[in-house]
Coordinates of C-alpha atoms in Angstrom, one line a residue:
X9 CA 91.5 3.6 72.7
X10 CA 90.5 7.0 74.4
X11 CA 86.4 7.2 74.3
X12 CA 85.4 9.6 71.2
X13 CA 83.4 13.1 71.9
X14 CA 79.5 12.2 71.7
X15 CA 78.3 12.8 68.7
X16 CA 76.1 15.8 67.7
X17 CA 73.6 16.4 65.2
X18 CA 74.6 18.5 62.4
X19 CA 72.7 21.0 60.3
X20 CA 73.3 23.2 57.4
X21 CA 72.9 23.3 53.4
X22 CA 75.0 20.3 53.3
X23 CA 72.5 18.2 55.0
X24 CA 70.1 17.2 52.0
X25 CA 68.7 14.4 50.4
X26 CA 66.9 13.7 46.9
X27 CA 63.3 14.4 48.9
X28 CA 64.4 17.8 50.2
X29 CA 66.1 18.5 46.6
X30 CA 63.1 17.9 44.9
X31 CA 61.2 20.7 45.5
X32 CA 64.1 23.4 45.3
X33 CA 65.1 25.0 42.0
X34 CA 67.5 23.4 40.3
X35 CA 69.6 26.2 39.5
X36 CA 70.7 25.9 43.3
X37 CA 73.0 22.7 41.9
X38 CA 73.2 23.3 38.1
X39 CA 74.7 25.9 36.1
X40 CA 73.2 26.2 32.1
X41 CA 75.8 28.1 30.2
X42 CA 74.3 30.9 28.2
X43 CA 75.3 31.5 24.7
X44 CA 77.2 35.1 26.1
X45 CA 79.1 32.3 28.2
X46 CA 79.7 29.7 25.5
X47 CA 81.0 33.0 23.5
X48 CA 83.5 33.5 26.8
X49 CA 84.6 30.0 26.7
X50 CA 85.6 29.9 23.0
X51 CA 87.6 33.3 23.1
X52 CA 89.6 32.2 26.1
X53 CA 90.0 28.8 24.2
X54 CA 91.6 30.7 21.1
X55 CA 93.6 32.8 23.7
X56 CA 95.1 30.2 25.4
X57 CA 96.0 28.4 21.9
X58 CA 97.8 31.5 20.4
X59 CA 100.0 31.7 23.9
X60 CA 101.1 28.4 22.3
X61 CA 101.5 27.4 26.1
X62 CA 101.3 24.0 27.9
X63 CA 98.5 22.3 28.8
X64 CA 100.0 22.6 32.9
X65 CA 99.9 26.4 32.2
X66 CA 96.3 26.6 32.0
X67 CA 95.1 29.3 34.8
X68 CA 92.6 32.3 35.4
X69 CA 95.3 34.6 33.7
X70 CA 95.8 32.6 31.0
X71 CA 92.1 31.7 30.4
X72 CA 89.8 34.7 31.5
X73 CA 85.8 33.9 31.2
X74 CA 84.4 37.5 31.6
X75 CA 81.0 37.3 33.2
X76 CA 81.6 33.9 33.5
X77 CA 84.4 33.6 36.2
X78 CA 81.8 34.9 38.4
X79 CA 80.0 32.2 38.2
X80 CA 82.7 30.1 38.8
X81 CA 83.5 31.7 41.6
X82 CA 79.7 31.0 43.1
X83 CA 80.1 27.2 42.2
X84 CA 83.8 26.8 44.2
X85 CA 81.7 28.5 47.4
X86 CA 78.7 26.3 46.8
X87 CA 81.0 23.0 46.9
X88 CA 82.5 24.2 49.7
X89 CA 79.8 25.8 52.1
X90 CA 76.5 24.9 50.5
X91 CA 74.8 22.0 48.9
X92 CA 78.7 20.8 47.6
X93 CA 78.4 19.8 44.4
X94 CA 77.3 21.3 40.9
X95 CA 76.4 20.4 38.0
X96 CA 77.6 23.1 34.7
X97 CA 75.7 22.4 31.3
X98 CA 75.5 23.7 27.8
X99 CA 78.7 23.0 25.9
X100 CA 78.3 21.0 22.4
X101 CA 81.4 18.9 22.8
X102 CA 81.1 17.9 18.9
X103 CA 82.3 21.5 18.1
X104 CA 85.8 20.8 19.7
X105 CA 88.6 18.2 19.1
X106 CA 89.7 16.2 22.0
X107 CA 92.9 18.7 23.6
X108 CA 90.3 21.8 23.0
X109 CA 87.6 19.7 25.1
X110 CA 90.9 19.2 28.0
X111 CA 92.0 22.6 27.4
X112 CA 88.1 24.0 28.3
X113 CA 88.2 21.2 31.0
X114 CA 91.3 22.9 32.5
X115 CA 90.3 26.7 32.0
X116 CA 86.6 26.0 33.5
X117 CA 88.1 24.1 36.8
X118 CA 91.1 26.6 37.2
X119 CA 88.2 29.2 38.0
X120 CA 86.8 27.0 40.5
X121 CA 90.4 25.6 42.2
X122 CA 93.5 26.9 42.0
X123 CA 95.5 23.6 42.6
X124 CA 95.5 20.3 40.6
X125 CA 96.3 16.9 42.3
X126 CA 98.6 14.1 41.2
X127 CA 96.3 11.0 40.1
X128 CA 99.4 8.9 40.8
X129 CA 103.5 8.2 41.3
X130 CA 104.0 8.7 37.4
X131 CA 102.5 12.3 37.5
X132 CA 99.2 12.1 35.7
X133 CA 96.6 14.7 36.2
X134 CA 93.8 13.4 33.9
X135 CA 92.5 9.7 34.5
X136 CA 90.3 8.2 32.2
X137 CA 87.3 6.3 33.2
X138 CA 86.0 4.2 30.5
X139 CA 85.4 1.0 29.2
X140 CA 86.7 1.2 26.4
X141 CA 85.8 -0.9 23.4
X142 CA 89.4 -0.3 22.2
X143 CA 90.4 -3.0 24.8
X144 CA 90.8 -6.4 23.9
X145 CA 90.0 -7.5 27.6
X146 CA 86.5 -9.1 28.2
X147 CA 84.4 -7.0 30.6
X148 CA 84.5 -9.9 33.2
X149 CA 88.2 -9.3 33.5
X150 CA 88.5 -5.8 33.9
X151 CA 88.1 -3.6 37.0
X152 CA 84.8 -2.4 38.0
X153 CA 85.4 1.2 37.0
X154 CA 86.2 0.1 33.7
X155 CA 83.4 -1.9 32.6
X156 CA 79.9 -1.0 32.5
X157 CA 78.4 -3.1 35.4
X158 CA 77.3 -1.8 38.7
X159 CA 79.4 -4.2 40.9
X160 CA 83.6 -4.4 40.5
X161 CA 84.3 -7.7 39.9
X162 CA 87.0 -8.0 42.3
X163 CA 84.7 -7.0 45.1
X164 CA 83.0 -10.3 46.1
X165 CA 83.1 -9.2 49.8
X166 CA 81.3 -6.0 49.0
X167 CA 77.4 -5.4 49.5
X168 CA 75.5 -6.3 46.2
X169 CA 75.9 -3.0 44.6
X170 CA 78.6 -1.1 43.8
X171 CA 79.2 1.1 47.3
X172 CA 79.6 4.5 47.7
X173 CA 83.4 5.7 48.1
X174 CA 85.5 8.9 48.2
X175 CA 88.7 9.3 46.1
X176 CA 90.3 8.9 49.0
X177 CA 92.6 12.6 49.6
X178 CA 91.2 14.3 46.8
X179 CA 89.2 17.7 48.2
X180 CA 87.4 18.3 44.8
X181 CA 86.6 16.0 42.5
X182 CA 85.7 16.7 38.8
X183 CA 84.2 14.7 36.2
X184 CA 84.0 15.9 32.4
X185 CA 81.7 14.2 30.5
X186 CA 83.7 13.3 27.1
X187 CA 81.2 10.6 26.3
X188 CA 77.8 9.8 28.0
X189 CA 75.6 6.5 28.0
X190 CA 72.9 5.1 25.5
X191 CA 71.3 4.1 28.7
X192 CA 71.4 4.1 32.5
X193 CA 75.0 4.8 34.1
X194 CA 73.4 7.6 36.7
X195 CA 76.0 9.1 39.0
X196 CA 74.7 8.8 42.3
X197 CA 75.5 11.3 45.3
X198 CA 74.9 11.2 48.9
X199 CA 75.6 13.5 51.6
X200 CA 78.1 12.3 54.2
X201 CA 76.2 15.0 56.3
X202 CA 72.8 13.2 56.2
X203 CA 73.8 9.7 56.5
X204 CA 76.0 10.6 59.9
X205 CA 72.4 12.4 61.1
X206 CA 70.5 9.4 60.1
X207 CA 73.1 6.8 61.9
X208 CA 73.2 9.1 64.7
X209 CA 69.9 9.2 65.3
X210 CA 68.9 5.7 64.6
X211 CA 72.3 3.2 65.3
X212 CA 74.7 5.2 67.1
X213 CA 76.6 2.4 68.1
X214 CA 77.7 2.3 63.9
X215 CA 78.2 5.7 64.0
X216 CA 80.9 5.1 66.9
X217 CA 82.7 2.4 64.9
X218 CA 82.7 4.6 61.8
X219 CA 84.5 7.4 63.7
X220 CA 87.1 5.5 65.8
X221 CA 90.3 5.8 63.9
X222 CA 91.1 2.1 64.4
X223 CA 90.6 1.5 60.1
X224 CA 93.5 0.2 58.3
X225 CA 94.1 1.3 55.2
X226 CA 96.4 -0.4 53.1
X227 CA 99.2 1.6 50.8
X228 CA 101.7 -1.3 49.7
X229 CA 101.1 -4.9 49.0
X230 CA 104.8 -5.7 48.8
X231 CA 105.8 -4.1 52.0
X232 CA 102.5 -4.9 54.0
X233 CA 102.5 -0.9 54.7
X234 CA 99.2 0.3 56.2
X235 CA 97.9 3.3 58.7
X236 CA 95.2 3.5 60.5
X237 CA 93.0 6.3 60.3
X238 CA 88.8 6.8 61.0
X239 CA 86.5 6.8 57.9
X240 CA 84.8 9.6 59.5
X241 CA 85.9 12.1 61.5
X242 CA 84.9 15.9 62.9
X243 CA 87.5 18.1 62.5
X244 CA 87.4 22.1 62.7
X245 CA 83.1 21.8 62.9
X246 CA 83.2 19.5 59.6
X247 CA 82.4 16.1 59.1
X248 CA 85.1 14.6 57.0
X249 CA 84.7 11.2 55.1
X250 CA 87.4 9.6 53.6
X251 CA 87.0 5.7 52.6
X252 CA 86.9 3.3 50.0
X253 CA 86.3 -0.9 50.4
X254 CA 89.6 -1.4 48.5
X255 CA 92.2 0.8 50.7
X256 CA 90.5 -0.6 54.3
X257 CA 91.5 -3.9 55.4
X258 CA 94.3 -6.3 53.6
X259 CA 93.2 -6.2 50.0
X260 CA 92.4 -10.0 48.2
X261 CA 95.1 -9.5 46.2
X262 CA 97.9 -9.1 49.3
X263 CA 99.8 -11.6 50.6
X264 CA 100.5 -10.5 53.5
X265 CA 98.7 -11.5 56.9
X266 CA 100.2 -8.6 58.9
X267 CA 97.7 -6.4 57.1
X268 CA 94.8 -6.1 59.3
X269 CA 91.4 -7.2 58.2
X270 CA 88.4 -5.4 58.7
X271 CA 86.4 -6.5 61.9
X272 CA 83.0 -7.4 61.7
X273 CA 81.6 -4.1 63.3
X274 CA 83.5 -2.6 60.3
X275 CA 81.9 -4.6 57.6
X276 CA 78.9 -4.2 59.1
X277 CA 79.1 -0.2 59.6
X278 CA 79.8 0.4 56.4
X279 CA 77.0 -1.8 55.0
X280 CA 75.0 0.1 56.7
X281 CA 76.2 3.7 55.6
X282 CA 76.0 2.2 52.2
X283 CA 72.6 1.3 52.9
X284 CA 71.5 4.8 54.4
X285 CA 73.5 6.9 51.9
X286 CA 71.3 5.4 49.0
X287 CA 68.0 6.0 50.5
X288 CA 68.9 9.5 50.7
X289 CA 71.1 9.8 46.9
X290 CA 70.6 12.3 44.4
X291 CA 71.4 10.9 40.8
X292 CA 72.7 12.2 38.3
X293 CA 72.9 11.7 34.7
X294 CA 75.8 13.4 33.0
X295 CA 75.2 14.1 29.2
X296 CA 78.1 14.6 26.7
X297 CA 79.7 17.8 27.6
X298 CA 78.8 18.2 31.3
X299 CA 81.1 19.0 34.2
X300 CA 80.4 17.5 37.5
X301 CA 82.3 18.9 40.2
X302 CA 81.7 18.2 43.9
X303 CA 83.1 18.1 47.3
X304 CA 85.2 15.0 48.4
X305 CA 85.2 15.7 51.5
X306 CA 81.4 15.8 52.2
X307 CA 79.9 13.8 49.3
X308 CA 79.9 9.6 48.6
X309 CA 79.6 8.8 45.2
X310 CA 78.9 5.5 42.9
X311 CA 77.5 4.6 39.5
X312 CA 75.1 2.7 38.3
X313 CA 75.6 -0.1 35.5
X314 CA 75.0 1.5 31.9
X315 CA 74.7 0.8 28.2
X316 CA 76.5 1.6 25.1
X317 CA 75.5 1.9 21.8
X318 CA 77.8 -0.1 18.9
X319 CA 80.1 2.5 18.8
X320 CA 80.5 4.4 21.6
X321 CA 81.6 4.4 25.3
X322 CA 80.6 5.6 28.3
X323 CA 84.3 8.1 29.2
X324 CA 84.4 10.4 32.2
X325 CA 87.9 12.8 32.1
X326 CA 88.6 13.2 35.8
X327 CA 90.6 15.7 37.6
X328 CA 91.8 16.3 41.9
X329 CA 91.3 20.0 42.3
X330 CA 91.8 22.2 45.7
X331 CA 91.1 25.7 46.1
X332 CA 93.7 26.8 48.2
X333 CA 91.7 29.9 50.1
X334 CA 88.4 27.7 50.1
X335 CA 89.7 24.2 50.9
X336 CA 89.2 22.7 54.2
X337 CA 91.5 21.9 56.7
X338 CA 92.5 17.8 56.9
X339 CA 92.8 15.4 59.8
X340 CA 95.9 14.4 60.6
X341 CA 95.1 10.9 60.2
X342 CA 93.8 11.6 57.0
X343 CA 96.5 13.2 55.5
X344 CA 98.8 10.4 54.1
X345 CA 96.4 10.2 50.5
X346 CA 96.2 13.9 50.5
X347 CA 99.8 14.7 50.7
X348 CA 100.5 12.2 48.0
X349 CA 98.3 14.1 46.1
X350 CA 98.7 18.0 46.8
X351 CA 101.2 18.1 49.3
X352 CA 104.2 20.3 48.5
X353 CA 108.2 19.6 48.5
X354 CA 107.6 16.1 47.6
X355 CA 109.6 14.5 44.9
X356 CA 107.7 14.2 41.9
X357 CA 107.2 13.3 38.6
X358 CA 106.4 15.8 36.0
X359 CA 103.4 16.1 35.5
X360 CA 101.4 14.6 32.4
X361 CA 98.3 15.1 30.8
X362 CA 97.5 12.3 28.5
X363 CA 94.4 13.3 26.5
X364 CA 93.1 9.9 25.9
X365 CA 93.3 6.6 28.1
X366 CA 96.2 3.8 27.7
X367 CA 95.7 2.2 24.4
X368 CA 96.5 -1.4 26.2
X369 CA 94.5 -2.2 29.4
X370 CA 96.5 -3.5 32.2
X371 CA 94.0 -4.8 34.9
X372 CA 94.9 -2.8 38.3
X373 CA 96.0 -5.4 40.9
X374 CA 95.0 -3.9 43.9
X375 CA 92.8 -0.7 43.3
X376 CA 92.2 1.9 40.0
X377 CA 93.5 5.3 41.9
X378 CA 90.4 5.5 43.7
X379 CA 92.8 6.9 46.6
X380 CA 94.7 9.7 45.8
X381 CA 97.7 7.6 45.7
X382 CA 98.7 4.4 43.8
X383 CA 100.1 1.1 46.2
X384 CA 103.9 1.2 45.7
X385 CA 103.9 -1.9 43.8
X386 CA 100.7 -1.6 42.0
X387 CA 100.3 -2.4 38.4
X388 CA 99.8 0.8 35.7
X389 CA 96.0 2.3 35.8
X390 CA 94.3 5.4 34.4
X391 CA 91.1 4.9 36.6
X392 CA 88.6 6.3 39.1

């Protein structure tokens, strides 16, 4: 393997953590919607409605915001070249049924990216993550993402809480808040930016291993089809991060030996980046109506374990967006997830926007679409 560049420190707004957040405004990362702004939202909601249009048609032209799409406009260049994520606040979801709350979803994000991605083969756009009382499946047996506990419990191998990841191909990635928690259930974020600094400075030797593009990440069970690809990489003066515990290495669930395994330099590097991204995390709790929308690319995320009340849960709508002028360049290595997602002249489904999740849960065998692809012969999933 040819030796990789040395390393170099990076700097810019990208490079935070909570302690250098905490004495900054928060305005710099959250958006309150004023009631002028709220009055913007609702016209363009009845606008949209009367064009008696489909919910894929949802755009800037077909949902204006006034004042509004300014400040849109200053959140999609803050995800991309400043701190990278924001929070918007301020809607009372109770005012709206379910396909207005998507259709707001929709308008809101269109003014921020201009492209949506594919959550999987079948063409869905929204994904569902929930764990949803409407289930008869015990928590036990479901998938991480869809129960309320901290740790997936497929991921045995994993460090003891659930580790940060990116939606592996997806360049923005956009939570509404449909439903928030009685208690706990934080979203926590980390900059990539920080934790490379930190490694570089104090174990460069797991920086090295986190950059060489020796990973293999695993796309079929069936067909024992993997690439390899880095989980880190500099490309075009960014630091790009794309990786998830269950795309590297052959997954539990595999049968198939010819799958590489992760090495233990690997386990060990990322233990350690998930160790050094949670010193430095921000987190976030995400109250009923609230959009979180942050950059893939630059950003680990994960979730604490939460509580419901009796009647309630916890349900994030999720949505891939790119912003086609703003959006950063890819590696070529990390391209495979992304093209699956955005890429054009691909056959595809059409695409669907299911407004609530599947009423029967079918436990994902391999992994619940946190790549921005689903394995060729993985079971069906609405996840994160």
């Amino acid at each position: 393997m040819p030796e990789l560049p040395t390393p170099r420190s990076l700097s810019g707004p990208l490079v935070w953590s909570e302690q250098s957040l905490r004495n900054k405004d928060e305005e710099l990362y959250k958006l309150k919607l004023t009631s002028n702004e709220i009055s913007d939202i609702n016209t363009s909601l009845e606008h949209f409605k009367a064009l008696e249009l489909d919910l894929d048609q949802v755009s800037p032209a077909t949902f204006p915001l006034g004042g509004l799409a300014r400040q849109l406009q200053n959140v999609a260049q803050s995800v991309h070249g400043g701190l990278g994520f924001t929070v918007i606040q301020g809607l009372d979801m109770a005012q709206y049924s379910i396909k207005d709350s998507v259709i707001i979803f929709l308008g809101i994000a269109s003014h921020i990216a201009d492209k949506r991605g594919y959550q999987d083969t079948k063409g869905n756009i929204l994904a569902h993550i929930t764990n949803s009382k409407l289930w008869n499946v015990p928590m036990e047996k479901r998938h991480g993402i869809h129960s309320n506990k901290a740790l997936p419990p497929d991921s045995s191998s994993l460090p003891c809480h659930q580790p940060f990841h990116n939606d592996m191909g997806c360049d923005i990635l956009a939570l509404q808040a449909r439903h928030g928690t009685c208690a706990g259930g934080c979203i926590c974020l980390s900059s990539a930016w920080t934790a490379y600094n930190r490694l570089l400075d104090d174990e460069p030797d797991v920086l090295q291993t986190l950059l060489a593009p020796n990973w293999p990440v695993q796309i079929s069970g069936h067909h024992s089809r993997y690439y390899l690809a880095p989980a880190l990489a500099m490309h075009g003066g960014k630091l790009m991060t794309s990786l998830d515990p269950n795309r590297f290495g052959r997954h539990a669930a595999s049968t198939h030996a010819d799958i590489p395994d992760l090495t233990t330099g690997q386990r060990h590097a990322l233990e350690r980046l998930f160790d050094v991204a949670m010193q430095a995390e921000v987190r976030l709790k995400l109250e009923t109506g609230s959009f979180l929308f942050l950059n893939n690319w630059a950003i680990l995320h994960r979730r604490d374990a939460y509580e419901d009340d009796e009647s309630t849960s916890r349900h994030m709508v999720r949505l891939w967006l790119r912003n086609s002028q703003l959006g950063w360049a890819i590696p070529t290595r990390m391209l495979p997830p992304w093209l699956a997602a955005y890429g054009d002249g691909l056959q595809r489904a059409s695409p669907i926007y299911a407004l609530h999740p599947l009423t029967t849960y079918i436990a994902p065998k391999y992994s619940a679409g946190s790549a921005a692809f689903v394995m060729e012969d993985s079971d069906e999933s609405d996840g994160e």
